PDB file of C-alpha atoms in Angstrom:
ATOM      1  CA  UNK X   1      18.147 -16.948  40.403  1.00  0.00           C
ATOM      2  CA  UNK X   2      15.095 -17.535  42.598  1.00  0.00           C
ATOM      3  CA  UNK X   3      15.701 -14.277  44.458  1.00  0.00           C
ATOM      4  CA  UNK X   4      15.993 -12.323  41.210  1.00  0.00           C
ATOM      5  CA  UNK X   5      12.819 -13.824  39.757  1.00  0.00           C
ATOM      6  CA  UNK X   6      10.946 -13.299  43.018  1.00  0.00           C
ATOM      7  CA  UNK X   7      11.967  -9.650  43.160  1.00  0.00           C
ATOM      8  CA  UNK X   8      10.887  -9.155  39.550  1.00  0.00           C
ATOM      9  CA  UNK X   9       7.485 -10.711  40.232  1.00  0.00           C
ATOM     10  CA  UNK X  10       6.999  -8.536  43.306  1.00  0.00           C
ATOM     11  CA  UNK X  11       7.521  -5.449  41.155  1.00  0.00           C
ATOM     12  CA  UNK X  12       4.732  -6.658  38.860  1.00  0.00           C
ATOM     13  CA  UNK X  13       2.244  -6.675  41.727  1.00  0.00           C
ATOM     14  CA  UNK X  14       0.280  -3.457  42.071  1.00  0.00           C
ATOM     15  CA  UNK X  15      -0.869  -2.196  45.434  1.00  0.00           C
ATOM     16  CA  UNK X  16      -4.153  -3.659  46.674  1.00  0.00           C
ATOM     17  CA  UNK X  17      -7.339  -1.634  46.551  1.00  0.00           C
ATOM     18  CA  UNK X  18      -7.711   0.867  49.357  1.00  0.00           C
ATOM     19  CA  UNK X  19     -10.293   3.474  50.333  1.00  0.00           C
ATOM     20  CA  UNK X  20      -8.501   5.924  48.065  1.00  0.00           C
ATOM     21  CA  UNK X  21      -9.253   3.762  45.018  1.00  0.00           C
ATOM     22  CA  UNK X  22     -13.006   4.141  45.337  1.00  0.00           C
ATOM     23  CA  UNK X  23     -13.060   7.584  46.908  1.00  0.00           C
ATOM     24  CA  UNK X  24     -14.847   6.786  50.176  1.00  0.00           C
ATOM     25  CA  UNK X  25     -14.617   9.615  52.681  1.00  0.00           C
ATOM     26  CA  UNK X  26     -16.307   9.068  56.017  1.00  0.00           C
ATOM     27  CA  UNK X  27     -16.387  11.132  59.214  1.00  0.00           C
ATOM     28  CA  UNK X  28     -14.084  10.073  62.022  1.00  0.00           C
ATOM     29  CA  UNK X  29     -16.978   9.387  64.381  1.00  0.00           C
ATOM     30  CA  UNK X  30     -20.304   7.636  64.172  1.00  0.00           C
ATOM     31  CA  UNK X  31     -23.432   9.717  64.440  1.00  0.00           C
ATOM     32  CA  UNK X  32     -25.810   9.479  67.382  1.00  0.00           C
ATOM     33  CA  UNK X  33     -29.341   8.037  67.034  1.00  0.00           C
ATOM     34  CA  UNK X  34     -30.684  11.579  67.214  1.00  0.00           C
ATOM     35  CA  UNK X  35     -28.471  12.687  64.323  1.00  0.00           C
ATOM     36  CA  UNK X  36     -29.184   9.598  62.210  1.00  0.00           C
ATOM     37  CA  UNK X  37     -32.910  10.010  61.749  1.00  0.00           C
ATOM     38  CA  UNK X  38     -35.257  10.742  58.898  1.00  0.00           C
ATOM     39  CA  UNK X  39     -34.468  10.290  55.193  1.00  0.00           C
ATOM     40  CA  UNK X  40     -30.827   9.983  54.134  1.00  0.00           C
ATOM     41  CA  UNK X  41     -29.152  13.252  53.270  1.00  0.00           C
ATOM     42  CA  UNK X  42     -27.240  13.704  50.013  1.00  0.00           C
ATOM     43  CA  UNK X  43     -23.970  13.107  51.870  1.00  0.00           C
ATOM     44  CA  UNK X  44     -25.326   9.935  53.478  1.00  0.00           C
ATOM     45  CA  UNK X  45     -26.602   8.714  50.115  1.00  0.00           C
ATOM     46  CA  UNK X  46     -23.107   9.144  48.728  1.00  0.00           C
ATOM     47  CA  UNK X  47     -21.577   7.290  51.670  1.00  0.00           C
ATOM     48  CA  UNK X  48     -24.037   4.409  51.204  1.00  0.00           C
ATOM     49  CA  UNK X  49     -23.263   4.300  47.496  1.00  0.00           C
ATOM     50  CA  UNK X  50     -19.529   4.063  48.261  1.00  0.00           C
ATOM     51  CA  UNK X  51     -20.168   1.178  50.657  1.00  0.00           C
ATOM     52  CA  UNK X  52     -22.206  -0.624  47.998  1.00  0.00           C
ATOM     53  CA  UNK X  53     -19.414   0.015  45.534  1.00  0.00           C
ATOM     54  CA  UNK X  54     -16.964  -1.653  47.898  1.00  0.00           C
ATOM     55  CA  UNK X  55     -19.201  -4.739  48.065  1.00  0.00           C
ATOM     56  CA  UNK X  56     -19.442  -4.852  44.260  1.00  0.00           C
ATOM     57  CA  UNK X  57     -15.653  -4.488  43.996  1.00  0.00           C
ATOM     58  CA  UNK X  58     -15.201  -7.472  46.293  1.00  0.00           C
ATOM     59  CA  UNK X  59     -17.619  -9.613  44.253  1.00  0.00           C
ATOM     60  CA  UNK X  60     -16.004  -8.580  40.975  1.00  0.00           C
ATOM     61  CA  UNK X  61     -12.582  -9.347  42.410  1.00  0.00           C
ATOM     62  CA  UNK X  62     -13.770 -12.900  43.129  1.00  0.00           C
ATOM     63  CA  UNK X  63     -14.404 -13.765  39.482  1.00  0.00           C
ATOM     64  CA  UNK X  64     -11.397 -11.728  38.353  1.00  0.00           C
ATOM     65  CA  UNK X  65      -9.319 -14.000  40.579  1.00  0.00           C
ATOM     66  CA  UNK X  66     -10.717 -17.008  38.733  1.00  0.00           C
ATOM     67  CA  UNK X  67      -9.845 -15.441  35.403  1.00  0.00           C
ATOM     68  CA  UNK X  68      -6.334 -14.564  36.592  1.00  0.00           C
ATOM     69  CA  UNK X  69      -5.760 -18.116  37.830  1.00  0.00           C
ATOM     70  CA  UNK X  70      -6.855 -19.501  34.461  1.00  0.00           C
ATOM     71  CA  UNK X  71      -4.458 -17.187  32.610  1.00  0.00           C
ATOM     72  CA  UNK X  72      -1.573 -18.178  34.880  1.00  0.00           C
ATOM     73  CA  UNK X  73      -2.343 -21.894  34.489  1.00  0.00           C
ATOM     74  CA  UNK X  74      -3.038 -22.017  30.733  1.00  0.00           C
ATOM     75  CA  UNK X  75      -0.028 -19.866  29.824  1.00  0.00           C
ATOM     76  CA  UNK X  76       2.156 -21.639  32.416  1.00  0.00           C
ATOM     77  CA  UNK X  77       3.094 -18.323  34.012  1.00  0.00           C
ATOM     78  CA  UNK X  78       3.367 -20.180  37.307  1.00  0.00           C
ATOM     79  CA  UNK X  79       6.690 -21.793  36.350  1.00  0.00           C
ATOM     80  CA  UNK X  80       8.802 -18.942  37.787  1.00  0.00           C
ATOM     81  CA  UNK X  81      12.444 -19.826  37.264  1.00  0.00           C
ATOM     82  CA  UNK X  82      11.361 -22.671  35.016  1.00  0.00           C
ATOM     83  CA  UNK X  83      10.647 -25.638  37.263  1.00  0.00           C
ATOM     84  CA  UNK X  84       7.908 -24.494  39.631  1.00  0.00           C
ATOM     85  CA  UNK X  85       4.684 -26.490  39.364  1.00  0.00           C
ATOM     86  CA  UNK X  86       1.103 -25.232  39.444  1.00  0.00           C
ATOM     87  CA  UNK X  87       0.548 -26.614  42.937  1.00  0.00           C
ATOM     88  CA  UNK X  88       3.768 -25.018  44.187  1.00  0.00           C
ATOM     89  CA  UNK X  89       2.625 -21.717  42.706  1.00  0.00           C
ATOM     90  CA  UNK X  90      -0.706 -21.889  44.555  1.00  0.00           C
ATOM     91  CA  UNK X  91       1.110 -22.721  47.762  1.00  0.00           C
ATOM     92  CA  UNK X  92       3.590 -19.851  47.435  1.00  0.00           C
ATOM     93  CA  UNK X  93       1.565 -17.092  45.808  1.00  0.00           C
ATOM     94  CA  UNK X  94      -1.961 -17.749  47.091  1.00  0.00           C
ATOM     95  CA  UNK X  95      -1.373 -18.745  50.702  1.00  0.00           C
ATOM     96  CA  UNK X  96      -1.811 -22.449  50.143  1.00  0.00           C
ATOM     97  CA  UNK X  97      -4.954 -22.302  47.991  1.00  0.00           C
ATOM     98  CA  UNK X  98      -5.994 -25.845  47.146  1.00  0.00           C
ATOM     99  CA  UNK X  99      -6.062 -27.064  43.562  1.00  0.00           C
ATOM    100  CA  UNK X 100      -9.751 -27.846  43.982  1.00  0.00           C
ATOM    101  CA  UNK X 101     -10.560 -24.269  45.050  1.00  0.00           C
ATOM    102  CA  UNK X 102      -8.526 -22.865  42.168  1.00  0.00           C
ATOM    103  CA  UNK X 103     -10.411 -25.121  39.734  1.00  0.00           C
ATOM    104  CA  UNK X 104     -13.755 -23.994  41.142  1.00  0.00           C
ATOM    105  CA  UNK X 105     -12.858 -20.321  40.678  1.00  0.00           C
ATOM    106  CA  UNK X 106     -11.814 -20.981  37.080  1.00  0.00           C
ATOM    107  CA  UNK X 107     -15.075 -22.822  36.371  1.00  0.00           C
ATOM    108  CA  UNK X 108     -17.192 -19.969  37.737  1.00  0.00           C
ATOM    109  CA  UNK X 109     -15.638 -16.781  36.404  1.00  0.00           C
ATOM    110  CA  UNK X 110     -17.184 -16.769  32.916  1.00  0.00           C
ATOM    111  CA  UNK X 111     -20.717 -17.140  34.245  1.00  0.00           C
ATOM    112  CA  UNK X 112     -20.041 -14.561  36.965  1.00  0.00           C
ATOM    113  CA  UNK X 113     -18.835 -12.080  34.338  1.00  0.00           C
ATOM    114  CA  UNK X 114     -21.845 -12.782  32.108  1.00  0.00           C
ATOM    115  CA  UNK X 115     -24.177 -12.197  35.055  1.00  0.00           C
ATOM    116  CA  UNK X 116     -22.433  -8.932  35.916  1.00  0.00           C
ATOM    117  CA  UNK X 117     -22.685  -7.785  32.293  1.00  0.00           C
ATOM    118  CA  UNK X 118     -26.415  -8.617  32.253  1.00  0.00           C
ATOM    119  CA  UNK X 119     -27.246  -7.068  35.621  1.00  0.00           C
ATOM    120  CA  UNK X 120     -24.891  -4.127  35.526  1.00  0.00           C
ATOM    121  CA  UNK X 121     -23.493  -5.250  38.866  1.00  0.00           C
ATOM    122  CA  UNK X 122     -21.988  -8.484  40.217  1.00  0.00           C
ATOM    123  CA  UNK X 123     -24.135 -11.163  41.822  1.00  0.00           C
ATOM    124  CA  UNK X 124     -23.388 -13.101  45.024  1.00  0.00           C
ATOM    125  CA  UNK X 125     -21.076 -16.058  44.459  1.00  0.00           C
ATOM    126  CA  UNK X 126     -23.707 -18.436  45.858  1.00  0.00           C
ATOM    127  CA  UNK X 127     -26.166 -17.326  43.165  1.00  0.00           C
ATOM    128  CA  UNK X 128     -23.598 -17.872  40.419  1.00  0.00           C
ATOM    129  CA  UNK X 129     -22.822 -21.383  41.682  1.00  0.00           C
ATOM    130  CA  UNK X 130     -26.527 -22.208  41.784  1.00  0.00           C
ATOM    131  CA  UNK X 131     -26.783 -21.369  38.046  1.00  0.00           C
ATOM    132  CA  UNK X 132     -23.665 -23.309  36.951  1.00  0.00           C
ATOM    133  CA  UNK X 133     -25.446 -26.519  35.960  1.00  0.00           C
ATOM    134  CA  UNK X 134     -28.031 -24.524  33.997  1.00  0.00           C
ATOM    135  CA  UNK X 135     -25.233 -22.673  32.192  1.00  0.00           C
ATOM    136  CA  UNK X 136     -23.513 -25.981  31.413  1.00  0.00           C
ATOM    137  CA  UNK X 137     -26.660 -27.220  29.640  1.00  0.00           C
ATOM    138  CA  UNK X 138     -27.372 -23.927  27.839  1.00  0.00           C
ATOM    139  CA  UNK X 139     -24.728 -21.180  27.824  1.00  0.00           C
ATOM    140  CA  UNK X 140     -23.288 -18.595  30.182  1.00  0.00           C
ATOM    141  CA  UNK X 141     -25.167 -15.833  28.385  1.00  0.00           C
ATOM    142  CA  UNK X 142     -28.485 -17.706  28.526  1.00  0.00           C
ATOM    143  CA  UNK X 143     -28.015 -18.474  32.207  1.00  0.00           C
ATOM    144  CA  UNK X 144     -27.166 -14.848  32.926  1.00  0.00           C
ATOM    145  CA  UNK X 145     -30.237 -13.625  31.056  1.00  0.00           C
ATOM    146  CA  UNK X 146     -32.584 -16.042  32.843  1.00  0.00           C
ATOM    147  CA  UNK X 147     -31.006 -15.266  36.208  1.00  0.00           C
ATOM    148  CA  UNK X 148     -31.584 -11.568  35.585  1.00  0.00           C
ATOM    149  CA  UNK X 149     -35.246 -12.244  34.799  1.00  0.00           C
ATOM    150  CA  UNK X 150     -35.662 -14.253  38.001  1.00  0.00           C
ATOM    151  CA  UNK X 151     -33.847 -11.760  40.187  1.00  0.00           C
ATOM    152  CA  UNK X 152     -35.728  -8.792  38.727  1.00  0.00           C
ATOM    153  CA  UNK X 153     -39.039 -10.507  39.479  1.00  0.00           C
ATOM    154  CA  UNK X 154     -38.017 -11.118  43.083  1.00  0.00           C
ATOM    155  CA  UNK X 155     -36.797  -7.536  43.511  1.00  0.00           C
ATOM    156  CA  UNK X 156     -40.045  -6.189  42.059  1.00  0.00           C
ATOM    157  CA  UNK X 157     -41.975  -8.266  44.603  1.00  0.00           C
ATOM    158  CA  UNK X 158     -39.549  -7.077  47.326  1.00  0.00           C
ATOM    159  CA  UNK X 159     -38.639 -10.630  48.237  1.00  0.00           C
ATOM    160  CA  UNK X 160     -35.059 -11.738  48.831  1.00  0.00           C
ATOM    161  CA  UNK X 161     -33.825 -14.310  46.336  1.00  0.00           C
ATOM    162  CA  UNK X 162     -31.859 -17.070  48.072  1.00  0.00           C
ATOM    163  CA  UNK X 163     -29.424 -19.512  46.491  1.00  0.00           C
ATOM    164  CA  UNK X 164     -31.473 -22.572  47.460  1.00  0.00           C
ATOM    165  CA  UNK X 165     -34.461 -21.133  45.584  1.00  0.00           C
ATOM    166  CA  UNK X 166     -32.332 -20.834  42.442  1.00  0.00           C
ATOM    167  CA  UNK X 167     -31.034 -24.385  42.925  1.00  0.00           C
ATOM    168  CA  UNK X 168     -34.590 -25.739  43.126  1.00  0.00           C
ATOM    169  CA  UNK X 169     -35.609 -23.925  39.926  1.00  0.00           C
ATOM    170  CA  UNK X 170     -32.493 -25.107  38.080  1.00  0.00           C
ATOM    171  CA  UNK X 171     -33.155 -28.701  39.146  1.00  0.00           C
ATOM    172  CA  UNK X 172     -36.649 -28.533  37.637  1.00  0.00           C
ATOM    173  CA  UNK X 173     -35.349 -26.928  34.449  1.00  0.00           C
ATOM    174  CA  UNK X 174     -32.773 -29.705  34.033  1.00  0.00           C
ATOM    175  CA  UNK X 175     -35.331 -32.509  34.297  1.00  0.00           C
ATOM    176  CA  UNK X 176     -35.459 -33.110  30.496  1.00  0.00           C
ATOM    177  CA  UNK X 177     -31.643 -32.972  30.134  1.00  0.00           C
ATOM    178  CA  UNK X 178     -30.892 -36.704  30.709  1.00  0.00           C
ATOM    179  CA  UNK X 179     -33.236 -37.729  27.864  1.00  0.00           C
ATOM    180  CA  UNK X 180     -31.505 -35.531  25.268  1.00  0.00           C
ATOM    181  CA  UNK X 181     -28.164 -36.753  23.942  1.00  0.00           C
ATOM    182  CA  UNK X 182     -27.696 -34.013  21.364  1.00  0.00           C
ATOM    183  CA  UNK X 183     -26.243 -30.863  23.032  1.00  0.00           C
ATOM    184  CA  UNK X 184     -28.368 -28.495  20.957  1.00  0.00           C
ATOM    185  CA  UNK X 185     -31.585 -30.366  21.655  1.00  0.00           C
ATOM    186  CA  UNK X 186     -30.677 -30.577  25.322  1.00  0.00           C
ATOM    187  CA  UNK X 187     -30.122 -26.825  25.480  1.00  0.00           C
ATOM    188  CA  UNK X 188     -33.473 -26.099  23.827  1.00  0.00           C
ATOM    189  CA  UNK X 189     -35.278 -28.568  26.101  1.00  0.00           C
ATOM    190  CA  UNK X 190     -33.755 -27.040  29.244  1.00  0.00           C
ATOM    191  CA  UNK X 191     -34.528 -23.480  28.118  1.00  0.00           C
ATOM    192  CA  UNK X 192     -38.067 -24.500  27.259  1.00  0.00           C
ATOM    193  CA  UNK X 193     -38.531 -26.128  30.649  1.00  0.00           C
ATOM    194  CA  UNK X 194     -37.253 -22.970  32.362  1.00  0.00           C
ATOM    195  CA  UNK X 195     -39.798 -20.880  30.445  1.00  0.00           C
ATOM    196  CA  UNK X 196     -42.568 -23.287  31.423  1.00  0.00           C
ATOM    197  CA  UNK X 197     -41.619 -23.011  35.081  1.00  0.00           C
ATOM    198  CA  UNK X 198     -41.486 -19.221  35.088  1.00  0.00           C
ATOM    199  CA  UNK X 199     -44.206 -18.338  32.568  1.00  0.00           C
ATOM    200  CA  UNK X 200     -45.806 -15.878  32.613  1.00  0.00           C
ATOM    201  CA  UNK X 201     -43.687 -14.892  35.595  1.00  0.00           C
ATOM    202  CA  UNK X 202     -41.783 -16.713  38.324  1.00  0.00           C
ATOM    203  CA  UNK X 203     -43.722 -18.010  41.303  1.00  0.00           C
ATOM    204  CA  UNK X 204     -42.437 -15.974  44.205  1.00  0.00           C
ATOM    205  CA  UNK X 205     -43.110 -16.620  47.886  1.00  0.00           C
ATOM    206  CA  UNK X 206     -45.112 -13.863  49.561  1.00  0.00           C
ATOM    207  CA  UNK X 207     -42.987 -11.438  51.601  1.00  0.00           C
ATOM    208  CA  UNK X 208     -43.326 -11.713  55.336  1.00  0.00           C
ATOM    209  CA  UNK X 209     -45.348  -8.897  56.890  1.00  0.00           C
ATOM    210  CA  UNK X 210     -45.236  -7.491  60.361  1.00  0.00           C
ATOM    211  CA  UNK X 211     -48.431  -8.173  62.359  1.00  0.00           C
ATOM    212  CA  UNK X 212     -50.836  -5.281  62.774  1.00  0.00           C
ATOM    213  CA  UNK X 213     -50.711  -3.346  66.009  1.00  0.00           C
ATOM    214  CA  UNK X 214     -52.738  -5.041  68.693  1.00  0.00           C
ATOM    215  CA  UNK X 215     -52.800  -8.333  66.809  1.00  0.00           C
ATOM    216  CA  UNK X 216     -50.977 -11.221  68.368  1.00  0.00           C
ATOM    217  CA  UNK X 217     -48.455 -12.783  65.976  1.00  0.00           C
ATOM    218  CA  UNK X 218     -49.336 -16.213  64.653  1.00  0.00           C
ATOM    219  CA  UNK X 219     -47.577 -19.015  66.504  1.00  0.00           C
ATOM    220  CA  UNK X 220     -44.548 -20.383  64.751  1.00  0.00           C
ATOM    221  CA  UNK X 221     -44.875 -23.939  63.502  1.00  0.00           C
ATOM    222  CA  UNK X 222     -43.350 -26.546  65.735  1.00  0.00           C
ATOM    223  CA  UNK X 223     -40.252 -27.963  64.156  1.00  0.00           C
ATOM    224  CA  UNK X 224     -40.040 -31.668  63.527  1.00  0.00           C
ATOM    225  CA  UNK X 225     -38.038 -33.575  66.074  1.00  0.00           C
ATOM    226  CA  UNK X 226     -36.126 -35.315  63.288  1.00  0.00           C
ATOM    227  CA  UNK X 227     -34.794 -33.243  60.421  1.00  0.00           C
ATOM    228  CA  UNK X 228     -35.273 -35.234  57.187  1.00  0.00           C
ATOM    229  CA  UNK X 229     -32.143 -33.617  55.772  1.00  0.00           C
ATOM    230  CA  UNK X 230     -30.142 -34.878  58.763  1.00  0.00           C
ATOM    231  CA  UNK X 231     -31.438 -38.375  58.052  1.00  0.00           C
ATOM    232  CA  UNK X 232     -30.482 -38.015  54.378  1.00  0.00           C
ATOM    233  CA  UNK X 233     -26.977 -36.853  55.331  1.00  0.00           C
ATOM    234  CA  UNK X 234     -26.653 -39.837  57.657  1.00  0.00           C
ATOM    235  CA  UNK X 235     -27.614 -42.157  54.788  1.00  0.00           C
ATOM    236  CA  UNK X 236     -25.073 -40.419  52.527  1.00  0.00           C
ATOM    237  CA  UNK X 237     -22.362 -40.918  55.149  1.00  0.00           C
ATOM    238  CA  UNK X 238     -23.228 -44.603  55.356  1.00  0.00           C
ATOM    239  CA  UNK X 239     -23.094 -44.823  51.563  1.00  0.00           C
ATOM    240  CA  UNK X 240     -19.673 -43.168  51.598  1.00  0.00           C
ATOM    241  CA  UNK X 241     -18.469 -45.759  54.082  1.00  0.00           C
ATOM    242  CA  UNK X 242     -19.716 -48.506  51.745  1.00  0.00           C
ATOM    243  CA  UNK X 243     -17.776 -46.910  48.881  1.00  0.00           C
ATOM    244  CA  UNK X 244     -14.618 -46.850  51.012  1.00  0.00           C
ATOM    245  CA  UNK X 245     -15.104 -50.507  51.948  1.00  0.00           C
ATOM    246  CA  UNK X 246     -15.691 -51.447  48.300  1.00  0.00           C
ATOM    247  CA  UNK X 247     -12.519 -49.671  47.234  1.00  0.00           C
ATOM    248  CA  UNK X 248     -10.553 -51.881  49.625  1.00  0.00           C
ATOM    249  CA  UNK X 249     -12.102 -55.091  48.242  1.00  0.00           C
ATOM    250  CA  UNK X 250      -9.174 -56.748  46.449  1.00  0.00           C
ATOM    251  CA  UNK X 251     -11.335 -59.523  44.973  1.00  0.00           C
ATOM    252  CA  UNK X 252     -13.654 -57.021  43.296  1.00  0.00           C
ATOM    253  CA  UNK X 253     -10.629 -55.082  42.007  1.00  0.00           C
ATOM    254  CA  UNK X 254      -9.345 -58.160  40.158  1.00  0.00           C
ATOM    255  CA  UNK X 255     -12.715 -58.586  38.411  1.00  0.00           C
ATOM    256  CA  UNK X 256     -13.058 -54.930  37.388  1.00  0.00           C
ATOM    257  CA  UNK X 257     -11.929 -53.796  33.937  1.00  0.00           C
ATOM    258  CA  UNK X 258     -10.126 -50.513  33.329  1.00  0.00           C
ATOM    259  CA  UNK X 259     -13.121 -49.192  31.390  1.00  0.00           C
ATOM    260  CA  UNK X 260     -15.499 -50.014  34.239  1.00  0.00           C
ATOM    261  CA  UNK X 261     -13.123 -48.437  36.743  1.00  0.00           C
ATOM    262  CA  UNK X 262     -12.958 -45.208  34.738  1.00  0.00           C
ATOM    263  CA  UNK X 263     -16.746 -45.124  34.398  1.00  0.00           C
ATOM    264  CA  UNK X 264     -17.263 -45.639  38.146  1.00  0.00           C
ATOM    265  CA  UNK X 265     -14.661 -43.008  38.968  1.00  0.00           C
ATOM    266  CA  UNK X 266     -16.471 -40.443  36.826  1.00  0.00           C
ATOM    267  CA  UNK X 267     -19.784 -41.259  38.517  1.00  0.00           C
ATOM    268  CA  UNK X 268     -18.249 -40.892  41.979  1.00  0.00           C
ATOM    269  CA  UNK X 269     -16.702 -37.549  41.080  1.00  0.00           C
ATOM    270  CA  UNK X 270     -19.984 -36.330  39.628  1.00  0.00           C
ATOM    271  CA  UNK X 271     -21.731 -37.131  42.910  1.00  0.00           C
ATOM    272  CA  UNK X 272     -18.985 -35.264  44.746  1.00  0.00           C
ATOM    273  CA  UNK X 273     -19.415 -32.184  42.561  1.00  0.00           C
ATOM    274  CA  UNK X 274     -23.157 -32.193  43.138  1.00  0.00           C
ATOM    275  CA  UNK X 275     -22.775 -32.517  46.911  1.00  0.00           C
ATOM    276  CA  UNK X 276     -20.135 -29.780  46.963  1.00  0.00           C
ATOM    277  CA  UNK X 277     -22.690 -27.307  45.538  1.00  0.00           C
ATOM    278  CA  UNK X 278     -25.405 -28.065  48.084  1.00  0.00           C
ATOM    279  CA  UNK X 279     -26.513 -25.125  50.234  1.00  0.00           C
ATOM    280  CA  UNK X 280     -28.700 -25.939  53.233  1.00  0.00           C
ATOM    281  CA  UNK X 281     -31.617 -23.504  53.762  1.00  0.00           C
ATOM    282  CA  UNK X 282     -32.559 -22.581  57.307  1.00  0.00           C
ATOM    283  CA  UNK X 283     -35.113 -20.434  59.071  1.00  0.00           C
ATOM    284  CA  UNK X 284     -33.793 -16.882  59.081  1.00  0.00           C
ATOM    285  CA  UNK X 285     -35.790 -16.051  62.215  1.00  0.00           C
ATOM    286  CA  UNK X 286     -33.709 -16.597  65.317  1.00  0.00           C
ATOM    287  CA  UNK X 287     -35.742 -17.915  68.203  1.00  0.00           C
ATOM    288  CA  UNK X 288     -35.498 -15.564  71.170  1.00  0.00           C
ATOM    289  CA  UNK X 289     -35.088 -16.871  74.659  1.00  0.00           C
ATOM    290  CA  UNK X 290     -37.858 -15.561  76.926  1.00  0.00           C
ATOM    291  CA  UNK X 291     -36.756 -14.708  80.443  1.00  0.00           C
ATOM    292  CA  UNK X 292     -39.507 -14.196  83.004  1.00  0.00           C
ATOM    293  CA  UNK X 293     -38.939 -11.264  85.303  1.00  0.00           C
ATOM    294  CA  UNK X 294     -39.306 -11.820  89.004  1.00  0.00           C
ATOM    295  CA  UNK X 295     -42.240  -9.931  90.497  1.00  0.00           C
ATOM    296  CA  UNK X 296     -41.181  -6.754  92.275  1.00  0.00           C
ATOM    297  CA  UNK X 297     -41.862  -6.507  95.994  1.00  0.00           C
TER     298      UNK X 297
END
């Protein structure tokens, strides 16, 4: 029975995307620096467009995977011959994908689709994740619209929009959320705060410019010997150890009610979800190692 069902499912699987699906045709060899000079030719423009299309296909496939997983789970299509569980399905059909990863993909796909519909092209997954909390307090469509406004402003200024910049803006927009218990009032307060932050237009860091010829570049700031984020992570690790120790405290367990236990469990999981979305910004400039040449004889 298992063999028959497995063979039937294999027939349902289409072939994966290949170069033929998006029509990319490239020469067999790379061009030389002399050949690849000046403005892009029409053929090179087409080749670049095909490469960009491949990137967009990959990003679209990411949220389509989340949608597919949700369909399989909600309609119990994972059951196979009748007894297979959801976890067994992930193990067999998705190379051991964890239940947590599958849940994350299902939570993200609607916002990712809304962003793609608003932009006309898919956004990086890190950008979508950075907008999730904002979407949860407003709506996927509102989050997509506001993300488009922010991204357009950055593109107009020719500045790259990074996920940590979105996270910082979302955190400020969500400041009034804890004081509003009514979902509709909370949504309006968060949207209003977002407009306050970005009115009349988002504050965008100035793009870095190359120094003029003959002008020595400004010295880079000396980095602090102790990274404050490293200290914060160390404190979080110590706090996690305290949580583990508290969980093993049998005396405290006897005094804790089921309601209190459920409330604490939700708080712990909320902290975990927040930490799981953290992206650590870093200096994009890689420090070069200077090697002094020995004087020639």
